[in-house]
Tab-separated table of C-alpha atoms and ligand atoms in Angstrom:
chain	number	residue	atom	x	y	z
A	1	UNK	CA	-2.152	-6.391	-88.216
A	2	UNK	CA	-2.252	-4.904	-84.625
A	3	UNK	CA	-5.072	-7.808	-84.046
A	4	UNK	CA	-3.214	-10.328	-85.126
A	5	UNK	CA	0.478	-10.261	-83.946
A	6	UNK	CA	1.376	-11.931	-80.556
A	7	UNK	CA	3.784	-9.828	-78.375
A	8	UNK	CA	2.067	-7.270	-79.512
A	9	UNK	CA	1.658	-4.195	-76.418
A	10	UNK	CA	-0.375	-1.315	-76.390
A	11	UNK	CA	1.421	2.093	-78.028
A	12	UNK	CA	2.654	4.053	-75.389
A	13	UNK	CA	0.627	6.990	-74.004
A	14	UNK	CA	0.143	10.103	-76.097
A	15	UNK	CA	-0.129	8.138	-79.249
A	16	UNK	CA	-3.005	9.244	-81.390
A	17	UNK	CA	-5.682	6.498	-82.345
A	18	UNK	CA	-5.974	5.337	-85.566
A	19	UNK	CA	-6.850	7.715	-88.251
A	20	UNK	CA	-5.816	8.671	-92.047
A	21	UNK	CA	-1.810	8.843	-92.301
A	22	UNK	CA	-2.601	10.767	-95.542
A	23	UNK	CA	-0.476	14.080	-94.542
A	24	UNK	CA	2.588	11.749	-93.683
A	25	UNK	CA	3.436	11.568	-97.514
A	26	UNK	CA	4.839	15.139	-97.164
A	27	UNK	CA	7.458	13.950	-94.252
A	28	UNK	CA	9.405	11.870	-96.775
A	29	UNK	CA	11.303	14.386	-99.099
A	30	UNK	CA	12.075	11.185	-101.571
A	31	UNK	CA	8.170	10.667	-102.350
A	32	UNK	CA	7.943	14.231	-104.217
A	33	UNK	CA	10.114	13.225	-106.841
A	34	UNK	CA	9.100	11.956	-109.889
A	35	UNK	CA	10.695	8.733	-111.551
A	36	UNK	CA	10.561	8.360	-115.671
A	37	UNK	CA	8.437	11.550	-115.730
A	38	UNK	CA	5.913	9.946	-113.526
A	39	UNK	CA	5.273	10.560	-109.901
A	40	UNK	CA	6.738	7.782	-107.644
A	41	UNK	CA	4.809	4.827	-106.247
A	42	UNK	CA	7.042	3.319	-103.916
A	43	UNK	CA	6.136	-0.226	-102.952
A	44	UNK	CA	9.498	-1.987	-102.476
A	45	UNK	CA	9.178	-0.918	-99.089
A	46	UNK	CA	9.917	-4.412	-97.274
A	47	UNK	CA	13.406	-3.920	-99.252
A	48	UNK	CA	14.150	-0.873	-98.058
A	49	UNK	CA	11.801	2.112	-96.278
A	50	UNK	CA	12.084	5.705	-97.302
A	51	UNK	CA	13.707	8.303	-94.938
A	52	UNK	CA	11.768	10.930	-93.184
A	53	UNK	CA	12.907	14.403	-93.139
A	54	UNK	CA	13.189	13.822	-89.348
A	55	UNK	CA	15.840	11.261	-89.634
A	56	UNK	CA	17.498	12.396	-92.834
A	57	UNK	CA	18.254	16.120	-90.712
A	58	UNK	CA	19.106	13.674	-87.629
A	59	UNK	CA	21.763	12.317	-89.271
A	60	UNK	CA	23.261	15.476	-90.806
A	61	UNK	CA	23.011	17.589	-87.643
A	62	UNK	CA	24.931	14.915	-86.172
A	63	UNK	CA	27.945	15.230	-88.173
A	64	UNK	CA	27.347	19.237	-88.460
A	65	UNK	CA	26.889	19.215	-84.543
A	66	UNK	CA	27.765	16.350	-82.813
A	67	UNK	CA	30.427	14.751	-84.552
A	68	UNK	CA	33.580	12.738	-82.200
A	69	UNK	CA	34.709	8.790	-81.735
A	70	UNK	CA	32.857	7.867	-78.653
A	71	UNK	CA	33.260	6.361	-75.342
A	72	UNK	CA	37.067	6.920	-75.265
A	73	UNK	CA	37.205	10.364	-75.393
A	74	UNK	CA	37.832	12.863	-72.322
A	75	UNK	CA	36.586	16.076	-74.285
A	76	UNK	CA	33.331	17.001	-74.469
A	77	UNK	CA	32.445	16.822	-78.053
A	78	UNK	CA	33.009	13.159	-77.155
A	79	UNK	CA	30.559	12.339	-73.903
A	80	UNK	CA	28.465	14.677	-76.038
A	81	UNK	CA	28.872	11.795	-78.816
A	82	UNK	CA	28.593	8.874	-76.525
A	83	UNK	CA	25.675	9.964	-75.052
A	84	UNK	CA	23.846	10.692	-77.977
A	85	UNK	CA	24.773	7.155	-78.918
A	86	UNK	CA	23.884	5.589	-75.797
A	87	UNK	CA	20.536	7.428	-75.566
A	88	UNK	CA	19.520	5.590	-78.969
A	89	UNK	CA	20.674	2.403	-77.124
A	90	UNK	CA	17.920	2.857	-74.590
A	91	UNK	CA	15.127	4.053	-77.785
A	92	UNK	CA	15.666	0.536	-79.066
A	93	UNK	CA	15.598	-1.283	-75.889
A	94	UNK	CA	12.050	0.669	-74.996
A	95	UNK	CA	11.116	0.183	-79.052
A	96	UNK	CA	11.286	-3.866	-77.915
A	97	UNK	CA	10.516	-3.224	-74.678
A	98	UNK	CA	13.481	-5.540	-73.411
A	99	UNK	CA	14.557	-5.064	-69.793
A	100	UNK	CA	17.643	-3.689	-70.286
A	101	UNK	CA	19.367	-1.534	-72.182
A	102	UNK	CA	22.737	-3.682	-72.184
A	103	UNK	CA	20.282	-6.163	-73.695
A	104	UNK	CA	20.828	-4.193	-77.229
A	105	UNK	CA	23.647	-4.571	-79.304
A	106	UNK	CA	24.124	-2.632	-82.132
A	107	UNK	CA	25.015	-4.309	-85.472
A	108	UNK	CA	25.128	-3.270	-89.536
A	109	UNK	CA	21.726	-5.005	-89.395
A	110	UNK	CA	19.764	-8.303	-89.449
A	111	UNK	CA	22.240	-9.969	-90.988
A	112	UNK	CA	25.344	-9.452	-88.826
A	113	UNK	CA	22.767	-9.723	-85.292
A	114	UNK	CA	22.111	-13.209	-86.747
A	115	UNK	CA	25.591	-13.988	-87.435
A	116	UNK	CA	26.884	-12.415	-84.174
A	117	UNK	CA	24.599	-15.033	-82.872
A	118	UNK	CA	25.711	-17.613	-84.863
A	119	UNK	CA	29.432	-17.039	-84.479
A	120	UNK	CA	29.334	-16.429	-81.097
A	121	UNK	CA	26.199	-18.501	-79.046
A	122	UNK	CA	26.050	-20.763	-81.594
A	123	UNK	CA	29.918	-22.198	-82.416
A	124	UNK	CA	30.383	-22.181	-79.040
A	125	UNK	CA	27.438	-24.058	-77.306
A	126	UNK	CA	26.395	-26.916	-80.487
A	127	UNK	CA	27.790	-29.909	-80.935
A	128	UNK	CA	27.383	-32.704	-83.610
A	129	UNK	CA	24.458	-33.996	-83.427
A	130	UNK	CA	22.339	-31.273	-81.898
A	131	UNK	CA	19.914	-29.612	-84.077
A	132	UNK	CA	19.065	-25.953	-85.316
A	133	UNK	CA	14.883	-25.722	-86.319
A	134	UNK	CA	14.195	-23.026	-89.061
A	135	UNK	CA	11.321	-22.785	-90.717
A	136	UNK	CA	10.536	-23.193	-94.891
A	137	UNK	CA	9.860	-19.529	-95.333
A	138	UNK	CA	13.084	-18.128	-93.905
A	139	UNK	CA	15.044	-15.411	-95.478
A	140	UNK	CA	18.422	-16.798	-96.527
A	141	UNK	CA	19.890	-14.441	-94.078
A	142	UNK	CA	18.570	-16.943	-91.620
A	143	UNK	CA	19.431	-19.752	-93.167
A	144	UNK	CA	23.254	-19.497	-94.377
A	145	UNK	CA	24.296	-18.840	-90.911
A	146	UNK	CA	22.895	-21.607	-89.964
A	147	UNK	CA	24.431	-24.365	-92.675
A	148	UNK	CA	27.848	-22.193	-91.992
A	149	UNK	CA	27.329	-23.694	-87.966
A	150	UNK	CA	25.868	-26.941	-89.426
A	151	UNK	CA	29.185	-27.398	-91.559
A	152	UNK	CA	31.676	-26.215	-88.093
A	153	UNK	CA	30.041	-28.103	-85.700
A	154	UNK	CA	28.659	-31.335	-87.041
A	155	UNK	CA	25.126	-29.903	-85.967
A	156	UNK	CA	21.832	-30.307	-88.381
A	157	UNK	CA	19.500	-27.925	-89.703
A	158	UNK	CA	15.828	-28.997	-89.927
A	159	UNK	CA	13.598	-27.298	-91.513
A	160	UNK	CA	9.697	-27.000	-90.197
A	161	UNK	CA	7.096	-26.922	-93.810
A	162	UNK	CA	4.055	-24.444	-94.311
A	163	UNK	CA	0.860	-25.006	-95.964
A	164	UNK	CA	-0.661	-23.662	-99.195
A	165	UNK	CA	-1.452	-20.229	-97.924
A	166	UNK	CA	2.102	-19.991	-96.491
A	167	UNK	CA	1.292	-20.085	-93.077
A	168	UNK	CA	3.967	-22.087	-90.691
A	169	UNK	CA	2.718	-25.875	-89.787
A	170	UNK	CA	2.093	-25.991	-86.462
A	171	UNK	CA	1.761	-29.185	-85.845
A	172	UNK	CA	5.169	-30.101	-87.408
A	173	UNK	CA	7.102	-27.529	-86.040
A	174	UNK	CA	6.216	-29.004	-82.724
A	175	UNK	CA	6.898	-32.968	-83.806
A	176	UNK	CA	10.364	-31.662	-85.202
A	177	UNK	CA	11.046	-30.366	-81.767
A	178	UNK	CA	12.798	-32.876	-79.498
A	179	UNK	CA	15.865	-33.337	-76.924
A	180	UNK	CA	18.664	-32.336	-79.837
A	181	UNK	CA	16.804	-29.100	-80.474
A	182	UNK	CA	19.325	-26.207	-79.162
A	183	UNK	CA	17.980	-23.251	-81.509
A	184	UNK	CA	15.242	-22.443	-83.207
A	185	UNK	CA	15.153	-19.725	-85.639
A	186	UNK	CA	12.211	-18.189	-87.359
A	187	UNK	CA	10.793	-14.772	-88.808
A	188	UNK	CA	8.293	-13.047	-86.783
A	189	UNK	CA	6.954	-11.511	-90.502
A	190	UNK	CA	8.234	-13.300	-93.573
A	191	UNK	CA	9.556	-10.598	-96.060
A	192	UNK	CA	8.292	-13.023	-99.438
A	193	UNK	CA	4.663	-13.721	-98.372
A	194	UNK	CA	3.313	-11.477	-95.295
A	195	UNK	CA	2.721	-14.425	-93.296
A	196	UNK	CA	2.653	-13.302	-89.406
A	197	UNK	CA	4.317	-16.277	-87.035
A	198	UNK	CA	2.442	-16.785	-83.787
A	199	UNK	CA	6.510	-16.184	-82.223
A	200	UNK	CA	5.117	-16.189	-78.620
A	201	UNK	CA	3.442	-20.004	-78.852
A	202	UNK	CA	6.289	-21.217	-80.932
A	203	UNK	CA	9.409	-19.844	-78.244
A	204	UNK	CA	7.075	-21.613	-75.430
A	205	UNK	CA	6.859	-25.102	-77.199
A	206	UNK	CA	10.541	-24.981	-77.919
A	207	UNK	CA	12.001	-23.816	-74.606
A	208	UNK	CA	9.930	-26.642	-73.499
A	209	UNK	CA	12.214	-28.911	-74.782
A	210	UNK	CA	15.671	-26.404	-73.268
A	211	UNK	CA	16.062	-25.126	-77.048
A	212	UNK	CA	16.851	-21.133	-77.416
A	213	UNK	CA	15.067	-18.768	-79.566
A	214	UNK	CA	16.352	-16.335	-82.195
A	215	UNK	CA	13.507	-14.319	-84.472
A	216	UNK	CA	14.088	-12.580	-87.150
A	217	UNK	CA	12.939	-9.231	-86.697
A	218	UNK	CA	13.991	-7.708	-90.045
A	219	UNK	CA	9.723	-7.529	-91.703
A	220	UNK	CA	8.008	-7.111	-88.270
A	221	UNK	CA	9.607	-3.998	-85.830
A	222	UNK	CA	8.010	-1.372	-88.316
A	223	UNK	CA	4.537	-2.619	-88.679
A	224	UNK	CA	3.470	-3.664	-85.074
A	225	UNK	CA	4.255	-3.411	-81.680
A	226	UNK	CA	7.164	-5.842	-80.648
A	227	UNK	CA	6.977	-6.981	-77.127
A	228	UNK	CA	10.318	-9.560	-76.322
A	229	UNK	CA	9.369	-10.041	-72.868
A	230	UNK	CA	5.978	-10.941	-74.331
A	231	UNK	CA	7.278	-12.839	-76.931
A	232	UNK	CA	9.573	-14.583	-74.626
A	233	UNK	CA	12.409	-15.183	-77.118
A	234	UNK	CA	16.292	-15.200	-76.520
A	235	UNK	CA	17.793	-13.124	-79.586
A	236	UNK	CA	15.253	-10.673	-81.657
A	237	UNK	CA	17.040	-9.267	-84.878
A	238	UNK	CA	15.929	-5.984	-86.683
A	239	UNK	CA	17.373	-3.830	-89.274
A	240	UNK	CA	17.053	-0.115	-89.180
A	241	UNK	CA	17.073	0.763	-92.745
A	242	UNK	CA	13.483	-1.010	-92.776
A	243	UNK	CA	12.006	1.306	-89.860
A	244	UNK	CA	12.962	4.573	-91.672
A	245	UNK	CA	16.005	4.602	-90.522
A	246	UNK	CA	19.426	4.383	-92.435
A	247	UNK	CA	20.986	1.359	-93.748
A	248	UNK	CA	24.102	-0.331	-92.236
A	249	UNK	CA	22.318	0.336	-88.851
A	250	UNK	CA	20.376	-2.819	-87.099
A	251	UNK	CA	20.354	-4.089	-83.489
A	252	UNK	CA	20.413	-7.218	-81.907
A	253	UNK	CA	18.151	-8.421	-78.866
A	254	UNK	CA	20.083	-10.828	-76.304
A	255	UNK	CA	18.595	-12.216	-72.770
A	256	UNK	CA	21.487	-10.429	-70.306
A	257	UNK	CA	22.862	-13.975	-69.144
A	258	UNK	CA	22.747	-15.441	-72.437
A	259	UNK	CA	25.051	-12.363	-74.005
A	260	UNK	CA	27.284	-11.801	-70.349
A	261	UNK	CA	28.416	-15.918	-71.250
A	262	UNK	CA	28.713	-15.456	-74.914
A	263	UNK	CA	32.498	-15.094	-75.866
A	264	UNK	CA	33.669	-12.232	-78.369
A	265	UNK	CA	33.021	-12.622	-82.207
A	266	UNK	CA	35.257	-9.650	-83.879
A	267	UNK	CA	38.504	-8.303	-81.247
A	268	UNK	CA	39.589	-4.869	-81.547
A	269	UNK	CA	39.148	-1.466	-79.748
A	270	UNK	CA	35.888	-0.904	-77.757
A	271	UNK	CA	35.254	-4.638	-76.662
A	272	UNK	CA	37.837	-5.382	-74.376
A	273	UNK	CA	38.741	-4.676	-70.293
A	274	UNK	CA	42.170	-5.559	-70.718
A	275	UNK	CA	44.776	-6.341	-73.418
A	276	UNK	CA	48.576	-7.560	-72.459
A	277	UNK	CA	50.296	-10.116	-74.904
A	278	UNK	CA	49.753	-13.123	-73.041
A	279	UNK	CA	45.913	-12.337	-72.540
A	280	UNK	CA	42.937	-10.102	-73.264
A	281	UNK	CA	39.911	-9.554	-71.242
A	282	UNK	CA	36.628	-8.763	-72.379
A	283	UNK	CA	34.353	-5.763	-71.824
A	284	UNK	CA	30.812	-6.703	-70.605
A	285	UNK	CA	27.775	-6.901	-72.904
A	286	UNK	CA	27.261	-4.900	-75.241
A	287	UNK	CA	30.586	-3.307	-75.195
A	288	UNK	CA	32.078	-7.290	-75.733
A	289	UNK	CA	30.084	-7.283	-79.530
A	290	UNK	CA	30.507	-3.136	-80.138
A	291	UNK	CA	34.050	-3.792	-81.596
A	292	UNK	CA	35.775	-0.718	-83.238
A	293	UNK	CA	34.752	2.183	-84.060
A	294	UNK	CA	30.432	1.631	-85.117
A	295	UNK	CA	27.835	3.789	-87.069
A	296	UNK	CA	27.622	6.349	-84.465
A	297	UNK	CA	25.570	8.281	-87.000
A	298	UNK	CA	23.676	5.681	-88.244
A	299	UNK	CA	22.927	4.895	-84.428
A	300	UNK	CA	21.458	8.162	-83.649
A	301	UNK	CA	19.479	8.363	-87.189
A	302	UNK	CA	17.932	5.635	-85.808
A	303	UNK	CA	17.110	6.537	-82.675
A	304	UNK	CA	15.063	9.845	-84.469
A	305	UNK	CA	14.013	7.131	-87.064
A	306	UNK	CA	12.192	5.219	-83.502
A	307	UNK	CA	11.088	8.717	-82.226
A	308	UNK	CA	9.347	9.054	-85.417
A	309	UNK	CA	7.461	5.674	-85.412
A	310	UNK	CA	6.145	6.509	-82.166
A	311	UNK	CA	5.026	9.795	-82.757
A	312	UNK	CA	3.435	8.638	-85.469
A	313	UNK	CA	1.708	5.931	-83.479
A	314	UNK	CA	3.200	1.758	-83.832
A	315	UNK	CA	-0.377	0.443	-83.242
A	316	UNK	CA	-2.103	3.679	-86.037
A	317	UNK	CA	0.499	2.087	-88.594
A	318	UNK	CA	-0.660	-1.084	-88.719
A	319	UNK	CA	-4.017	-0.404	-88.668
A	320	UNK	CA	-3.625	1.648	-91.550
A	321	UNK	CA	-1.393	-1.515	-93.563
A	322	UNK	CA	-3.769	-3.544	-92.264
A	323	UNK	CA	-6.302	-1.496	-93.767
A	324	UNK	CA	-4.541	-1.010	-97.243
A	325	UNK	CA	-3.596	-4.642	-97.075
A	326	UNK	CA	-7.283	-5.794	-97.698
A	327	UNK	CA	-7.873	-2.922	-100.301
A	328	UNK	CA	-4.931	-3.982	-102.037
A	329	UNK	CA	-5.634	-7.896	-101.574
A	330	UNK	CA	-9.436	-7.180	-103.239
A	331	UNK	CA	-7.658	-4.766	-106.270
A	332	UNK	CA	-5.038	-7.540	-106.761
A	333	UNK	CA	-7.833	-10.663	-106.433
A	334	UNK	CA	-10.002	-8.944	-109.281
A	335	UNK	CA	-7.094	-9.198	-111.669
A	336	UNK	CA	-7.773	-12.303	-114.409
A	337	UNK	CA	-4.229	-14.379	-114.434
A	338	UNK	CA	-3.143	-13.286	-111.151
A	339	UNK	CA	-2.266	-15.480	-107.928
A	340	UNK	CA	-1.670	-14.364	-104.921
A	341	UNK	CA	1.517	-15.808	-102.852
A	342	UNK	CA	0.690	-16.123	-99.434
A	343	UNK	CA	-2.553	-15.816	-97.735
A	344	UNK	CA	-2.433	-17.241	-94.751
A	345	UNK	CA	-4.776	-15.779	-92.444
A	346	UNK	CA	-2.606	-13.303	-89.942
A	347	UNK	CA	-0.552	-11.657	-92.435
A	348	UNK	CA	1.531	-8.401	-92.731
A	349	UNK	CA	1.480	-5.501	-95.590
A	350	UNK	CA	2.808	-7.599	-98.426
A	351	UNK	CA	1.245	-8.818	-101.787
A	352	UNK	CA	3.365	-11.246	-103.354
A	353	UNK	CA	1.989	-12.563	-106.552
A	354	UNK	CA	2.523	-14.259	-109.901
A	355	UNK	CA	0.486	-13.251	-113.285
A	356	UNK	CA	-0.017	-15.758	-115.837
A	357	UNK	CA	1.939	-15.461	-119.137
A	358	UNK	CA	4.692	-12.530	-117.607
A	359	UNK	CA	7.713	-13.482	-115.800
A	360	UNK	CA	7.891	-11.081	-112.564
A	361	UNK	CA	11.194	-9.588	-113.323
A	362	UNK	CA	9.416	-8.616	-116.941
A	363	UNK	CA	6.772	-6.794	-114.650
A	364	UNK	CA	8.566	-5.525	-112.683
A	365	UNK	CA	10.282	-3.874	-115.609
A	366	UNK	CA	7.031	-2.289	-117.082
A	367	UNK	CA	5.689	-1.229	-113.979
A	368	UNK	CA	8.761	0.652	-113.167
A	369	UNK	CA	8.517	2.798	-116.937
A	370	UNK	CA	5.233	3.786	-114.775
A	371	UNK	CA	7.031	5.213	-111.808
A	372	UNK	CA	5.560	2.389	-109.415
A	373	UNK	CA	8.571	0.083	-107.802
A	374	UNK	CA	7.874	-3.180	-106.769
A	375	UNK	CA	10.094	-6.085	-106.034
A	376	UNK	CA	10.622	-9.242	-108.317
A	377	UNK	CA	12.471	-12.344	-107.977
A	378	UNK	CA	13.029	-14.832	-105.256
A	379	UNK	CA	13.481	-12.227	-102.461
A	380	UNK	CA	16.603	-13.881	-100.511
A	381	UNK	CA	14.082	-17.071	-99.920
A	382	UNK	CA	15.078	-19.142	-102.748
A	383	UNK	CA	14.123	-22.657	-101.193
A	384	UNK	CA	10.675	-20.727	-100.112
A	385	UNK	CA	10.066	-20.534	-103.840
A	386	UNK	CA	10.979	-23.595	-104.583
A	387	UNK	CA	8.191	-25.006	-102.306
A	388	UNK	CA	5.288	-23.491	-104.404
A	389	UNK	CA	7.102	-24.418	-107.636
A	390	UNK	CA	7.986	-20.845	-108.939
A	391	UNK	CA	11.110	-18.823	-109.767
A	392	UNK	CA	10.080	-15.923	-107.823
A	393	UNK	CA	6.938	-13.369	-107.351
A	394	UNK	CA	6.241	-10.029	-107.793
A	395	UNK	CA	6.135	-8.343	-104.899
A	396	UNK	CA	4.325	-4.707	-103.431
A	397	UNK	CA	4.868	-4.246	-99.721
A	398	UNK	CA	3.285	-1.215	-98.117
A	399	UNK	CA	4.757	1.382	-95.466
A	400	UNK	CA	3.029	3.739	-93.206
A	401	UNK	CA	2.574	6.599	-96.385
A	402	UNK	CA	1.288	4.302	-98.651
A	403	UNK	CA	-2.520	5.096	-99.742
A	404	UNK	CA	-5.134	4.070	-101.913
A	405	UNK	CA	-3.786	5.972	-104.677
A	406	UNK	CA	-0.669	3.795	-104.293
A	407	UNK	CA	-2.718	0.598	-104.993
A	408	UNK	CA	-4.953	1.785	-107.520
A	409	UNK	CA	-1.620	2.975	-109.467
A	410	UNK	CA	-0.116	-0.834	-108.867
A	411	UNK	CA	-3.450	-2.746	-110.281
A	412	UNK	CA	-4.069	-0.074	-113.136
A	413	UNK	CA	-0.449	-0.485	-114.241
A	414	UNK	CA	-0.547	-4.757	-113.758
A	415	UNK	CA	-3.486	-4.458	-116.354
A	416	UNK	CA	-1.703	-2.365	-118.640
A	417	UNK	CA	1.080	-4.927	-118.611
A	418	UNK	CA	-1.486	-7.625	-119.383
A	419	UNK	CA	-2.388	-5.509	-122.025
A	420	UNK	CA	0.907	-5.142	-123.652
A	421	UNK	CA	1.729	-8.711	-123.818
A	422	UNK	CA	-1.603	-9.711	-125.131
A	423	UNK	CA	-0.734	-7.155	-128.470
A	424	UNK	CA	-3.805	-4.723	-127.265
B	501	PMP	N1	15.275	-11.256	-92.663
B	501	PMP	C1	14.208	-10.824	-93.332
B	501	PMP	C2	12.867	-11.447	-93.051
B	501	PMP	C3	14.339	-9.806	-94.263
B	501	PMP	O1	13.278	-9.366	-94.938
B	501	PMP	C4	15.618	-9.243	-94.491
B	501	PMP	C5	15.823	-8.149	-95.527
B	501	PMP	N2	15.184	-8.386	-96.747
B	501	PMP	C6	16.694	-9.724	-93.749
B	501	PMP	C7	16.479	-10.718	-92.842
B	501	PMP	C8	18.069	-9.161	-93.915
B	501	PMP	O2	18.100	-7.821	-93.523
B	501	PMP	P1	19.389	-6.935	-93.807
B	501	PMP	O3	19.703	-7.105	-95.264
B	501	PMP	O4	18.941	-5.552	-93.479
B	501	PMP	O5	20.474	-7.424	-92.916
C-alpha cells in the first residue's frame, strides 16, 4: 500500500526495512487467548485494533505514576501531567507531519474531529445554497454531520459516485465541483471496501474552485505514511483506537488560520482566556476545542500507541498488508460463490465480500464458533451498500500481526460454512 497512497513520506530514520512482522504477534497480550476453545483470529481489525503491551502498560503507569488534572495545576504531579499530555500532542503532529503542534486537537475520535468541524467551521462559514461534496463510499460518520449542517444552514450535500470496483469517479467528482463548493469531505481509506483515494489530486482540484478539505482519516493513519502538508488538505480526522491505541482517544488536523478563526463548539473550563458575565473570551487553538477536563490517559496511551507504529516501521506495515492483502485476495478469489466487494486498483488491507446462498451476519456467526472474527453488515456505509445492491458484506481487515496463518484460517473456515449449508 506504501506504493500506492499519495501523501505518503518516507519512515523516519532508524526504521527497519521491510521484513516478516511474524514475532509482533507476541506484543499483543489479547492474541494469546483463545476464543470458543479455539485460538483467536482477529480480523475485525478496521473496527477496532488490538492493544500492544506497550500501550496497554502506558496507560496504567500513567494512572499508577503520573496521574493529576492538567494545565491548571501549580504542583508538580500536574506540569508532570501536562507535559506528558502535551508531548503526545507533538507525537501526533510529527505522526501527520503537520507544521505545528497547535495544529492538533484532541477529540474522543473521528467522529467528534468531524463534528467539531462541522459545528464549528462549518455552521459558521455555509450558507443556503452553498454546497458540501462527499463521496458514495463515505462512512456515515461523514455523512450525518453533514445533512445535520445541510438541515441548519440551507446548504446541500452532493454526493460524487464510484465505479464497479469501488474506486471514486474522478471525472465526476471534478464536474460536481463548482463556485458553491465550500467543503469537500472524503475518506483517505474507505473502512467497507479498501479503496485508497488519490486525497492529494482531489484537495488540489477542489481548492481550485476556494472549497476546503476535510479527510477522513479514521482507515488510513495505521497502514501508511500520512503526509498533510503533502496531502494539502484543511482538516485530517483519525481515531486512536484504530492505531493501537485506546478508544475514546482521536485527533483532529486543522490549518493554524483556519482553527485561530473558528469560534468555540463546547464552553467550559480549559477553552477560555477570560470569563465575566457579560462576556467570555476564548483561549487560542487548541486550547479553544480542548474543553473540560479530556482523556489525559487516553492521550498519552496514544502517544506510546504512535511510538510503537514507528518503531515498528509505518512504511514495513504496509508492505506487509500489502503483502497479505494479495495472499488473502488469491485465497478469497479461489472460493466458488464468493464476490469480492471492492477491487479497485490502489486499495488498503480489507476484503469485503459476499458468498452466495449465506447472509454475512450468518457467516459471520459460524466463523466466530471457529475463533476467527470478522465483521458483517453494512459497516456504518449504509447508502455505500445500497449502490451495489446488497444488505451488507462480510468483512476481514488485516493489522500489522496478521499472517498467513490468519488467512488460511479465514478461507478454510468460509468453506466449512459452505459446507454446512449445503447439508455436507
Ligand atoms: N470513518 C471511517 C472511514 C471509519 O472506518 C470509522 C470507524 N469505523 C469512522 C469514520 C468513525 O470512527 P470512530 O467511531 O472511531 O469515531
Amino acid at each position: 500500500m506504501s506504493v500506492v497512497l499519495q501523501g505518503a513520506r518516507a519512515n523516519a530514520p532508524g526504521d527497519a526495512p521491510a521484513a516478516g512482522l511474524a514475532a509482533r504477534k507476541a506484543d499483543f497480550p489479547i492474541l494469546a487467548r483463545s476464543v470458543r476453545g479455539r485460538r483467536l483470529v482477529y480480523l475485525d481489525n478496521a473496527a477496532t485494533t488490538q492493544k500492544p503491551e506497550a500501550v496497554i502498560e502506558a496507560e496504567a503507569r500513567y494512572y499508577r505514576e503520573s496521574n493529576a488534572n492538567i494545565h491548571r495545576g501549580v504542583h508538580w504531579l500536574s506540569q508532570h501531567s501536562t507535559d506528558l499530555y502535551e508531548e503526545s500532542r507533538e507525537r501526533v503532529r510529527a505522526l501527520l507531519n503537520a507544521a505545528r503542534s497547535e495544529e492538533i486537537v484532541f477529540t474522543r475520535g473521528t467522529t467528534e474531529a468531524i463534528n467539531l468541524v462541522a459545528y464549528s467551521w462549518a455552521r459558521t462559514n455555509l450558507k443556503a445554497g452553498d454546497e458540501i461534496l462527499i463521496t458514495t463510499m463515505e462512512h456515515h460518520s461523514n455523512i450525518v454531520p453533514w445533512q445535520l449542517v445541510c438541515a441548519q444552514t440551507g446548504a446541500v450535500l452532493r454526493v460524487a459516485p464510484i465505479g464497479d470496483e469501488g474506486a471514486l469517479d474522478l471525472d465526476a467528482f471534478d464536474a460536481l465541483l463548482g463556485p458553491r463548493t465550500r467543503l469537500v469531505a472524503v475518506a483517505h481509506v474507505s473502512n467497507a471496501l479498501g479503496t485508497v483515494n488519490p486525497v492529494a489530486r482531489l484537495v488540489q482540484r477542489a481548492h481550485a474552485v476556494g472549497a476546503v478539505v476535510l479527510v477522513d482519516g479514521a482507515q488510513a493513519v495505521a497502514h501508511t505514511a500520512v503526509d498533510v502538508q503533502a496531502i494539502g488538505c484543511d482538516f485530517y480526522a483519525f481515531s486512536g483506537h484504530k492505531l493501537y491505541g485506546p478508544t475514546g482517544i482521536g485527533a483532529l488536523y486543522g490549518r493554524h488560520e483556519l482553527l485561530q478563526a473558528m469560534p468555540p463548539w463546547q464552553g467550559g473550563g480549559d477553552m477560555i482566556r477570560t470569563v465575566s458575565f457579560e462576556a467570555s473570551t476564548w483561549a487560542d487553538a487548541p486550547q479553544r476545542f480542548e474543553a473540560g477536563t479530556p482523556n489525559i490517559a487516553g492521550v498519552v496511551a496514544l502517544g506510546a500507541a504512535i511510538d510503537y507504529l514507528r518503531s515498528v516501521g509505518i512504511d514495513r506495515i504496509a508492505a506487509h498488508e500489502h503483502e497479505l492483502l494479495a495472499y488473502g485476495t488469491r485465497a478469497l478469489e479461489a472460493i466458488p460463490g464468493l464476490r469480492l466487494i471492492g477491487t479497485a486498483a490502489g486499495k488498503a488491507g480489507i476484503l469485503s465480500f459476499t458468498i452466495d446462498g449465506i447472509h454475512p451476519h450468518d457467516l459471520g456467526t459460524i466463523l466466530d464458533t471457529e475463533g476467527v472474527a470478522i465483521r458483517a453488515g453494512h459497516h456504518c456505509t449504509m447508502p455505500l451498500m445500497k449502490r451495489f445492491g446488497i444488505p451488507g458484506t462480510a468483512r476481514a481487515s488485516l493489522a500489522l500481526y496478521n499472517d498467513e496463518s490468519d488467512v488460511d484460517a479465514l478461507a478454510a473456515a468460509i468453506r466449512r460454512a459452505q459446507d454446512l449449508f449445503e447439508g455436507k
